[in-house]
Amino acid sequence: MTMSNGDFSHGGDLLKLAEVSGHAPEDLVDFSVNVNPSGLPDFIRAALWGSLEKLAPYPPPHAEDAAACAAERHGLDAACFVPGNGSNELIHVLPGAFTPAEGLIAEPAFSEYRLACLKAGIPVRSLVFGEKSGFRADPKELASSARTGGMVFLANPGNPSGVLLDRDELLEAVTRRQDVLWILDEAFIDYVGEEASLVNMAAALPNLMVLRSLTKFYGMAGLRAGYAVACPAVAERLRAALPAWNVSTCAAEAMKAVFREGGTFADKERCMNAERRDDLERRLDALPGVVRIPSSANYVLFRWPYGGDLARKCLVEHGIALRDCSNYEGLSGGVWFRAAVRFPEDHKRLVRALSGYVCGNDPGEPSRVEFPVPVIKKRVPALMLQGTCSDAGKSVLTSAFGRILVQDGYAVAPFKAQNMALNSGVTALGEEMGRAQMVQARACRKDPDARMNPVLLKPHSDMGSQIVLMGHPVGNMDAREYYRHKSSLWPTVCEAYDSLSRECDVMVLEGAGSPGEVNLKSVDIVNMSMARYAGASVLLTGDIDRGGVYASFLGTWMTFDREERELLGGFLVNKFRGDASLLGPAHDYIQARTGVPVVGIVPMIRSLNIPEEDRATFSFQSVGGDVPVGGVLDVAVVMLRHVSNYTDFAPLAEEPDIRLRQVRTADEFGSPDWVILPGSKNVVHDFETLEAAGLAELIRRHAASGKWVLGICGGLQMLGRTIEDPSGIESSRRSFSGLGLLDLETTFERDKILTALHGVTTPLGRTTSGYEIHHGRSRAGSGCEPLFFRPDGSACGYGTGRVWATYLHGVFEDDEFRRAMIDRVRTDAGLKPAGRILVRCDLDGALDRLADIVRESVDLKAIYRSMGLA
């Protein structure tokens, strides 16, 4: 296979590159085209969406609306601006419009200058500024050489060199030779800044025209948008040579968006390009013998001293497209190449490939040349579940895919960079992490590890949360303070991910909320920023049961930038009820507009008994089907404002002889057989709410009538006589009264108890397991009996009569303890005890069932392909 320079006179022809290389277009890394790798910015994308409603009428004949916006941006008369279908259209119209005596081109240069002149029958002359001059064109020499009535083509910065010329020298040359029309191509001046431009002078000088391109810097080469700036008379002559409606409505709207943007994007992008360019230049400088020309643009010109048909080899063997510059006048010989500035990971890939050709080394073998070869860190394959909204099913589906991958023979670990949850658990090492990630660890058959959830936020008010970092609390922050602090957590998140991924074949990640929250993107550490870091294939999940799922898919996709869209492996429709064949037209609609397929329709799955992420509400099931003889036990769970670890009661909800109710108001209280007070992240506030709602008094009366009350963790503390908060952990008040049903005094301390426990002795004559998460230390008075004991003999639960309390979360996951407790309460309520286990809390069985359902509901082959596993 051969590839000549004529095959790619410009670069960026992905279809031709793919044909020559044998690689799919999407698998190529294209260094041959100088377009911003970040792609289209959001403000232009928004303008393009808006432009779709304006396509029926003809646009203004010469894009006068865009010219007016350009004039306002530059502070010049609108008559000075000539919008074009890219600056290349203007280049090709210029020779015919002005019929110059000759075209003088400062070489090496963009080949279209020469082509445009030759097509118009204009003789062309070159003035070469080669390597000895550092490829820096000399405006004085051009002025001296130009023929009267001629046209001089000059780029600033130069292309392919990237060399920036001195503005004052340019202006002096243009002013001195006013018998020559100077065409100054500033296609890449945005990478330098307006201070280097002659745009404002072009409006005053009758022999200067400045060309500007918007396609490179703003990532819209496929849209075609550029403009010329000249004094009104010169501008009108160019405009008259152009056909009407040469600028489409869409292109004009994009141009207007650029002119109205104000420059914030441009300032940021210049800085980012400078950092990326420095990275590329540093890596190229590490290659011995390579000569690199300092650049001010978004590309770097370098001389390759080793021969060997480099461009073809890179393309075919590595899927890397370089711009062979041998067809540039003054760069003949096939030794010069231009590489666009891309992302550091792309630069690593390029230099790794180049290093293999130094002195003829095979890139698959260790280099024999002594110079630093960048080490490319291979990311493990990763799948990430993100949602169009909270409670779309991300956490459960993450568990499902974790178990599926394990079943298919992979070593897998779950990861959620940041979790906001009141349901947390404790690892064997005493680290606190999100309960959902503990379940996901179980799905992946891994021991829970704080690295799986390095940042945990535990809300204690509408605006504030406790921050748990790598399993340990580090303080409290309000929302604004946390968002200011968030970026400092990113290194910890990355370190946790890297450490965990080194131990696995595959990673399964979960996002948080929605990646479409545009106000949070700048400080994102959990959604698309994490997907980028992991190189994860993203599945975007939507809850069809809520309605509007396809609109949410499309709307979320619209907020993604180009790189984020490339990570999107597919859409998942979740919680579907009905005939899936009816969804076909909607799936065609989504794929036609986004290019991304729907890869699964997961049905509504009931009675899995798998703990989910925090939700505003959770469903307790009413008794259905065959109810055991003996009646139903009425159990009321008091739903606190800041309830935590509500999953403690999920096993109770599965029992057929229990009616489990949520109680939030006095009217809902009724006459239960058993009242349960759950944990709380803000015990003081929640107890005050109970008092205000009249629930506290109802609980006291319930206990006085001899009925059962159980408090867990925060509920234990509320059942006592007093709560002391000397350090202001939860409130500015230092002392509070509780329900007074137990002779307990609790003091909040700064250090949190985080303990996983096994072999806890209970008053039911059997041991159980669970975990503790609390700040309070409780002391029992003489009227309160210790009932639950840790393995070391210390008390973790107390009681008086039928009022019991324990610090132990997860206690009802133990089938033996749960049934014994239920039967004890049933007996005291005058109901027949079951005397046997009716429901098994088989989490592994539930995870296997979940995996089976999801496996049958998705295109697993397509998902595996998106991860690089098939």
mmCIF file of N, CA and C in Angstrom, residues 403 407 439 441-445 608-610 841-851:
data_model
loop_
_atom_site.group_PDB
_atom_site.id
_atom_site.type_symbol
_atom_site.label_atom_id
_atom_site.label_comp_id
_atom_site.label_asym_id
_atom_site.label_seq_id
_atom_site.Cartn_x
_atom_site.Cartn_y
_atom_site.Cartn_z
ATOM 1 N N ARG A 403 -22.734 -7.778 38.798
ATOM 2 C CA ARG A 403 -22.939 -9.218 38.938
ATOM 3 C C ARG A 403 -22.839 -9.925 37.574
ATOM 4 N N GLN A 407 -20.298 -12.912 36.698
ATOM 5 C CA GLN A 407 -20.769 -14.185 36.156
ATOM 6 C C GLN A 407 -20.037 -14.550 34.870
ATOM 7 N N VAL A 439 -23.725 -2.614 48.671
ATOM 8 C CA VAL A 439 -24.494 -3.621 47.938
ATOM 9 C C VAL A 439 -23.807 -3.929 46.609
ATOM 10 N N ALA A 441 -20.665 -3.722 45.987
ATOM 11 C CA ALA A 441 -19.493 -4.552 46.291
ATOM 12 C C ALA A 441 -19.914 -6.014 46.427
ATOM 13 N N ARG A 442 -21.040 -6.227 47.078
ATOM 14 C CA ARG A 442 -21.558 -7.597 47.221
ATOM 15 C C ARG A 442 -21.872 -8.177 45.846
ATOM 16 N N ALA A 443 -22.456 -7.360 44.973
ATOM 17 C CA ALA A 443 -22.767 -7.827 43.623
ATOM 18 C C ALA A 443 -21.509 -8.242 42.880
ATOM 19 N N CYS A 444 -20.422 -7.508 43.126
ATOM 20 C CA CYS A 444 -19.143 -7.802 42.467
ATOM 21 C C CYS A 444 -18.325 -8.823 43.232
ATOM 22 N N ARG A 445 -18.899 -9.346 44.311
ATOM 23 C CA ARG A 445 -18.230 -10.321 45.179
ATOM 24 C C ARG A 445 -16.899 -9.758 45.704
ATOM 25 N N LEU A 608 -37.517 -7.233 44.771
ATOM 26 C CA LEU A 608 -36.136 -7.716 44.723
ATOM 27 C C LEU A 608 -35.492 -7.706 46.098
ATOM 28 N N ASN A 609 -35.941 -6.776 46.947
ATOM 29 C CA ASN A 609 -35.351 -6.627 48.281
ATOM 30 C C ASN A 609 -33.853 -6.338 48.206
ATOM 31 N N ILE A 610 -33.491 -5.450 47.264
ATOM 32 C CA ILE A 610 -32.115 -4.969 47.160
ATOM 33 C C ILE A 610 -32.114 -3.515 47.606
ATOM 34 N N CYS A 841 -33.769 -13.308 53.665
ATOM 35 C CA CYS A 841 -33.098 -12.143 53.087
ATOM 36 C C CYS A 841 -31.878 -12.640 52.314
ATOM 37 N N ASP A 842 -32.121 -13.111 51.125
ATOM 38 C CA ASP A 842 -31.080 -13.709 50.298
ATOM 39 C C ASP A 842 -30.586 -12.669 49.307
ATOM 40 N N LEU A 843 -29.663 -11.822 49.742
ATOM 41 C CA LEU A 843 -29.192 -10.743 48.869
ATOM 42 C C LEU A 843 -28.495 -11.300 47.633
ATOM 43 N N ASP A 844 -27.687 -12.337 47.805
ATOM 44 C CA ASP A 844 -27.004 -12.912 46.650
ATOM 45 C C ASP A 844 -28.004 -13.491 45.650
ATOM 46 N N GLY A 845 -29.022 -14.139 46.154
ATOM 47 C CA GLY A 845 -30.042 -14.674 45.264
ATOM 48 C C GLY A 845 -30.774 -13.559 44.530
ATOM 49 N N ALA A 846 -31.057 -12.478 45.262
ATOM 50 C CA ALA A 846 -31.722 -11.333 44.634
ATOM 51 C C ALA A 846 -30.839 -10.706 43.562
ATOM 52 N N LEU A 847 -29.547 -10.616 43.823
ATOM 53 C CA LEU A 847 -28.621 -10.046 42.835
ATOM 54 C C LEU A 847 -28.525 -10.930 41.601
ATOM 55 N N ASP A 848 -28.545 -12.234 41.804
ATOM 56 C CA ASP A 848 -28.519 -13.142 40.655
ATOM 57 C C ASP A 848 -29.786 -12.998 39.824
ATOM 58 N N ARG A 849 -30.922 -12.862 40.509
ATOM 59 C CA ARG A 849 -32.178 -12.693 39.786
ATOM 60 C C ARG A 849 -32.170 -11.370 39.017
ATOM 61 N N LEU A 850 -31.691 -10.321 39.653
ATOM 62 C CA LEU A 850 -31.576 -9.024 38.986
ATOM 63 C C LEU A 850 -30.695 -9.138 37.750
ATOM 64 N N ALA A 851 -29.532 -9.779 37.896
ATOM 65 C CA ALA A 851 -28.606 -9.923 36.772
ATOM 66 C C ALA A 851 -29.261 -10.683 35.628
#
